[in-house]
């Protein structure tokens, strides 16, 4: 049987940092919807797609972030300059 967890499950900051940006209930909801319920779900996570393409994922990117990868790169660059 296939592992239902995202390949990034053990390293993703959203899963593993207890105080990642929001309350625990929100974090748990994201984990239920995206992280631990099969490939179709984690494969639609913007954090997963960002890490797959860029090799890392900034904290401001959430599973349902609607920014494109280019917009994420631009925002990351802007934040790095401030
Ligand atoms: S937030 Fe996305 S990248 Fe992180 S473990 Fe969940 S599905 Fe994977």
PDB file of C-alpha atoms and ligand atoms in Angstrom:
ATOM      1  CA  UNK A   1       0.000   0.000   0.000  1.00  0.00           C
ATOM      2  CA  UNK A   2       1.238   3.463  -0.853  1.00  0.00           C
ATOM      3  CA  UNK A   3       2.300   5.810   1.901  1.00  0.00           C
ATOM      4  CA  UNK A   4      -0.505   8.412   2.232  1.00  0.00           C
ATOM      5  CA  UNK A   5       1.916  11.002   3.616  1.00  0.00           C
ATOM      6  CA  UNK A   6       3.592  13.650   1.511  1.00  0.00           C
ATOM      7  CA  UNK A   7       7.290  12.914   0.799  1.00  0.00           C
ATOM      8  CA  UNK A   8       8.089  16.167   2.664  1.00  0.00           C
ATOM      9  CA  UNK A   9       6.051  15.195   5.713  1.00  0.00           C
ATOM     10  CA  UNK A  10       9.029  14.710   8.037  1.00  0.00           C
ATOM     11  CA  UNK A  11      10.802  17.889   6.998  1.00  0.00           C
ATOM     12  CA  UNK A  12       8.039  20.359   6.119  1.00  0.00           C
ATOM     13  CA  UNK A  13       7.991  23.279   8.511  1.00  0.00           C
ATOM     14  CA  UNK A  14       4.198  23.537   8.342  1.00  0.00           C
ATOM     15  CA  UNK A  15       3.874  20.002   9.714  1.00  0.00           C
ATOM     16  CA  UNK A  16       6.741  19.992  12.155  1.00  0.00           C
ATOM     17  CA  UNK A  17       6.862  23.481  13.650  1.00  0.00           C
ATOM     18  CA  UNK A  18       4.170  23.654  16.310  1.00  0.00           C
ATOM     19  CA  UNK A  19       3.901  27.429  16.014  1.00  0.00           C
ATOM     20  CA  UNK A  20       4.129  27.714  12.229  1.00  0.00           C
ATOM     21  CA  UNK A  21       2.334  30.971  11.453  1.00  0.00           C
ATOM     22  CA  UNK A  22      -1.071  29.963  12.793  1.00  0.00           C
ATOM     23  CA  UNK A  23      -3.021  28.136  15.440  1.00  0.00           C
ATOM     24  CA  UNK A  24      -2.780  24.395  15.845  1.00  0.00           C
ATOM     25  CA  UNK A  25      -6.328  23.776  14.595  1.00  0.00           C
ATOM     26  CA  UNK A  26      -5.557  25.459  11.283  1.00  0.00           C
ATOM     27  CA  UNK A  27      -2.303  23.550  10.954  1.00  0.00           C
ATOM     28  CA  UNK A  28      -4.113  20.261  11.659  1.00  0.00           C
ATOM     29  CA  UNK A  29      -6.724  21.075   9.048  1.00  0.00           C
ATOM     30  CA  UNK A  30      -4.049  21.684   6.403  1.00  0.00           C
ATOM     31  CA  UNK A  31      -2.360  18.411   7.361  1.00  0.00           C
ATOM     32  CA  UNK A  32      -5.650  16.531   7.037  1.00  0.00           C
ATOM     33  CA  UNK A  33      -6.521  18.079   3.693  1.00  0.00           C
ATOM     34  CA  UNK A  34      -3.098  18.026   2.050  1.00  0.00           C
ATOM     35  CA  UNK A  35      -0.332  16.236   3.885  1.00  0.00           C
ATOM     36  CA  UNK A  36      -1.525  12.841   5.058  1.00  0.00           C
ATOM     37  CA  UNK A  37      -4.274  11.831   2.681  1.00  0.00           C
ATOM     38  CA  UNK A  38      -2.599  10.566  -0.467  1.00  0.00           C
ATOM     39  CA  UNK A  39      -0.696  11.717  -3.508  1.00  0.00           C
ATOM     40  CA  UNK A  40      -3.574  13.493  -5.235  1.00  0.00           C
ATOM     41  CA  UNK A  41      -3.810  15.835  -2.254  1.00  0.00           C
ATOM     42  CA  UNK A  42      -0.156  16.526  -1.497  1.00  0.00           C
ATOM     43  CA  UNK A  43       0.501  16.831  -5.197  1.00  0.00           C
ATOM     44  CA  UNK A  44      -1.869  19.806  -5.240  1.00  0.00           C
ATOM     45  CA  UNK A  45      -0.159  21.542  -2.298  1.00  0.00           C
ATOM     46  CA  UNK A  46       1.583  24.765  -3.321  1.00  0.00           C
ATOM     47  CA  UNK A  47       4.284  24.153  -0.723  1.00  0.00           C
ATOM     48  CA  UNK A  48       4.982  20.745  -2.270  1.00  0.00           C
ATOM     49  CA  UNK A  49       5.028  22.163  -5.800  1.00  0.00           C
ATOM     50  CA  UNK A  50       7.247  25.065  -4.755  1.00  0.00           C
ATOM     51  CA  UNK A  51       9.805  22.807  -3.077  1.00  0.00           C
ATOM     52  CA  UNK A  52       9.738  20.407  -6.029  1.00  0.00           C
ATOM     53  CA  UNK A  53      10.546  23.248  -8.430  1.00  0.00           C
ATOM     54  CA  UNK A  54      12.786  25.537  -6.374  1.00  0.00           C
ATOM     55  CA  UNK A  55      14.321  23.071  -3.926  1.00  0.00           C
ATOM     56  CA  UNK A  56      12.944  24.984  -0.960  1.00  0.00           C
ATOM     57  CA  UNK A  57       9.703  26.600   0.170  1.00  0.00           C
ATOM     58  CA  UNK A  58       9.442  29.964   1.947  1.00  0.00           C
ATOM     59  CA  UNK A  59       7.245  30.075   5.056  1.00  0.00           C
ATOM     60  CA  UNK A  60       4.785  32.526   3.497  1.00  0.00           C
ATOM     61  CA  UNK A  61       3.668  29.841   1.023  1.00  0.00           C
ATOM     62  CA  UNK A  62       0.737  27.794   2.311  1.00  0.00           C
ATOM     63  CA  UNK A  63      -0.796  24.667   0.734  1.00  0.00           C
ATOM     64  CA  UNK A  64      -3.609  26.719  -0.808  1.00  0.00           C
ATOM     65  CA  UNK A  65      -1.597  29.803  -1.733  1.00  0.00           C
ATOM     66  CA  UNK A  66      -2.791  31.071  -5.101  1.00  0.00           C
ATOM     67  CA  UNK A  67       0.440  32.846  -6.092  1.00  0.00           C
ATOM     68  CA  UNK A  68       2.223  31.446  -9.156  1.00  0.00           C
ATOM     69  CA  UNK A  69       5.766  30.126  -8.762  1.00  0.00           C
ATOM     70  CA  UNK A  70       7.099  33.277 -10.420  1.00  0.00           C
ATOM     71  CA  UNK A  71       5.147  35.444  -7.984  1.00  0.00           C
ATOM     72  CA  UNK A  72       6.497  33.376  -5.095  1.00  0.00           C
ATOM     73  CA  UNK A  73      10.072  33.910  -6.319  1.00  0.00           C
ATOM     74  CA  UNK A  74       9.453  37.662  -6.696  1.00  0.00           C
ATOM     75  CA  UNK A  75       7.968  37.921  -3.209  1.00  0.00           C
ATOM     76  CA  UNK A  76      10.813  35.865  -1.744  1.00  0.00           C
ATOM     77  CA  UNK A  77      13.372  38.137  -3.430  1.00  0.00           C
ATOM     78  CA  UNK A  78      11.578  41.257  -2.165  1.00  0.00           C
ATOM     79  CA  UNK A  79      11.485  39.900   1.397  1.00  0.00           C
ATOM     80  CA  UNK A  80      15.159  38.966   1.212  1.00  0.00           C
ATOM     81  CA  UNK A  81      16.047  42.576   0.379  1.00  0.00           C
ATOM     82  CA  UNK A  82      14.206  44.071   3.349  1.00  0.00           C
TER      83      UNK A  82
HETATM   84  S1  LIG B   1       2.332  21.297   3.579  1.00  0.00           S
HETATM   85 FE1  LIG B   1       2.510  20.488   1.519  1.00  0.00          FE
HETATM   86  S2  LIG B   1       4.721  20.112   1.280  1.00  0.00           S
HETATM   87 FE2  LIG B   1       4.316  20.283   3.473  1.00  0.00          FE
HETATM   88  S3  LIG B   1       3.985  18.156   4.123  1.00  0.00           S
HETATM   89 FE3  LIG B   1       1.996  19.089   3.676  1.00  0.00          FE
HETATM   90  S4  LIG B   1       1.544  18.482   1.573  1.00  0.00           S
HETATM   91 FE4  LIG B   1       3.743  18.217   1.925  1.00  0.00          FE
END
